[in-house]
Amino acid sequence: MPSTSPSGEVPARTKRADAVRNQQTLLTAAAEVFVTSGVDAPIREIAARAGVGMGTIYRHFPTRADLVVAVYRHQVEACAEAGPSLLAAADSPFAALRQWVDLFVDFLVTKHGLANALQSDSTGFEALHSYFLDRLVPVCAQLLDAAVEADEIRPGTAAYELMRGIGNLCVGRDSDPRYDPRRLVDLLLGGLRRAQPS
Amino acid sequence: MPSTSPSGEVPARTKRADAVRNQQTLLTAAAEVFVTSGVDAPIREIAARAGVGMGTIYRHFPTRADLVVAVYRHQVEACAEAGPSLLAAADSPFAALRQWVDLFVDFLVTKHGLANALQSDSTGFEALHSYFLDRLVPVCAQLLDAAVEADEIRPGTAAYELMRGIGNLCVGRDSDPRYDPRRLVDLLLGGLRRAQPS
DNA sequence: TTACGATACGGAGCAGTGTTCCGCTTTGTC
DNA sequence: GACAAAGCGGAACACTGCTCCGTATCGTAA
């Protein structure tokens, strides 16, 4: 029986373990599906990927917007945490930056989908956007600084500017095989590199 | 038999009268439905409103984008032509302006839907947008000038600025009953009026 | 005016998707 | 171990986009 708090307020029931697990599974599954099929991917596809029933999705995320927002937060967090660990694990700071940007581009699919999913709630969107900036700009800056420090790239590029540039490259990626944002992002990153000594 | 042109090029078959009629009917019906149900309205609804079968819509406008673009052009033209005639028919230039803006707001539904319908073709969108500006800014300017001339409104408001302001008021009108753009547009128009002599 | 082929029309039917609902399973607690 | 509550899965329903083809209509040439 759930313990009643002394103040008499409604007891916060502990969530069942399987529910928590499923929620996590769904978040990562949805993120993957968003990348391959866009944020408008059929619910069935996400459910299948996560290995759960559709009812489960609707219980955790009643509307598509709920799901997209949850994935968004999840991704921001994952991206933020990935920065330092990539830096520690990769061969070089620039390699870490490259890998991080790859994650970031995946994440942008969700971010851009968010605008559509939240059409009728622009204030909520603003809040999520500034959360995104506060959390990720410092991480990106750290990666850039490290690469500069290691003399792999030229100094003088701000994290915000780079992220915004990448973000802009990734708009309008709607099933047009002639436009592959990732190629251009790679070019952009190449442009950062310090000119090789001849 | 269709006459063959002297140059031997493929003869331009004269379109059947009912086909032409249906195309016109469809354009006006679609415009009306777009206003009430948005540009994502079911094809069935548009077909029903126009009193034609769905096959007819798909023959004239194979994709939704085709239909939206056609309605868009049709609306720009109608809006442009409505300016002078409203000015001639209305009680006063300001009344004409008000009626014209009402048409314009209807039209904006299509215009904003266009951005979604043409996601993968931003150059095509640019072209349609400048066509829109070239055609309508002068009409709006004429209405404004006339109202200034009649001493109904204060001078100093540019047509482009007014139109853009109205356009911005009309974004995000997605089934949120708390936000009615038309109310705000009316307020804006009220703001133009010359202060009544006390 | 009539007859005939080309053109256009209507809408039934198929396929895919969102959403609900309820019988069954798992979990936590006593 | 037993029981109630919480959670799960997926069949079933509703709605939509889109195709296809039998039928109706139009324009033309005799």
Coordinates of C-alpha atoms in Angstrom, one line a residue, chain B residues 73 75-81 84 100 128-140 163:
Chain B
R73 CA -2.4 31.9 -58.1
Q75 CA -6.5 33.9 -55.1
V76 CA -3.7 36.3 -55.8
E77 CA -5.4 37.2 -59.0
A78 CA -8.8 37.5 -57.4
C79 CA -7.4 39.6 -54.6
A80 CA -5.7 41.9 -57.0
E81 CA -8.8 42.4 -59.1
P84 CA -10.3 48.5 -57.6
W100 CA -10.2 43.8 -49.1
L128 CA 5.4 32.5 -56.1
H129 CA 6.2 34.8 -53.2
S130 CA 7.6 37.5 -55.3
Y131 CA 4.7 37.2 -57.7
F132 CA 2.4 37.7 -54.7
L133 CA 4.3 40.8 -53.6
D134 CA 4.5 42.4 -57.1
R135 CA 0.8 41.9 -57.6
L136 CA -0.7 42.8 -54.3
V137 CA 1.4 45.5 -52.7
P138 CA 0.3 48.1 -55.3
V139 CA -3.3 47.2 -54.8
C140 CA -3.1 47.6 -51.1
M163 CA 0.4 43.4 -45.3

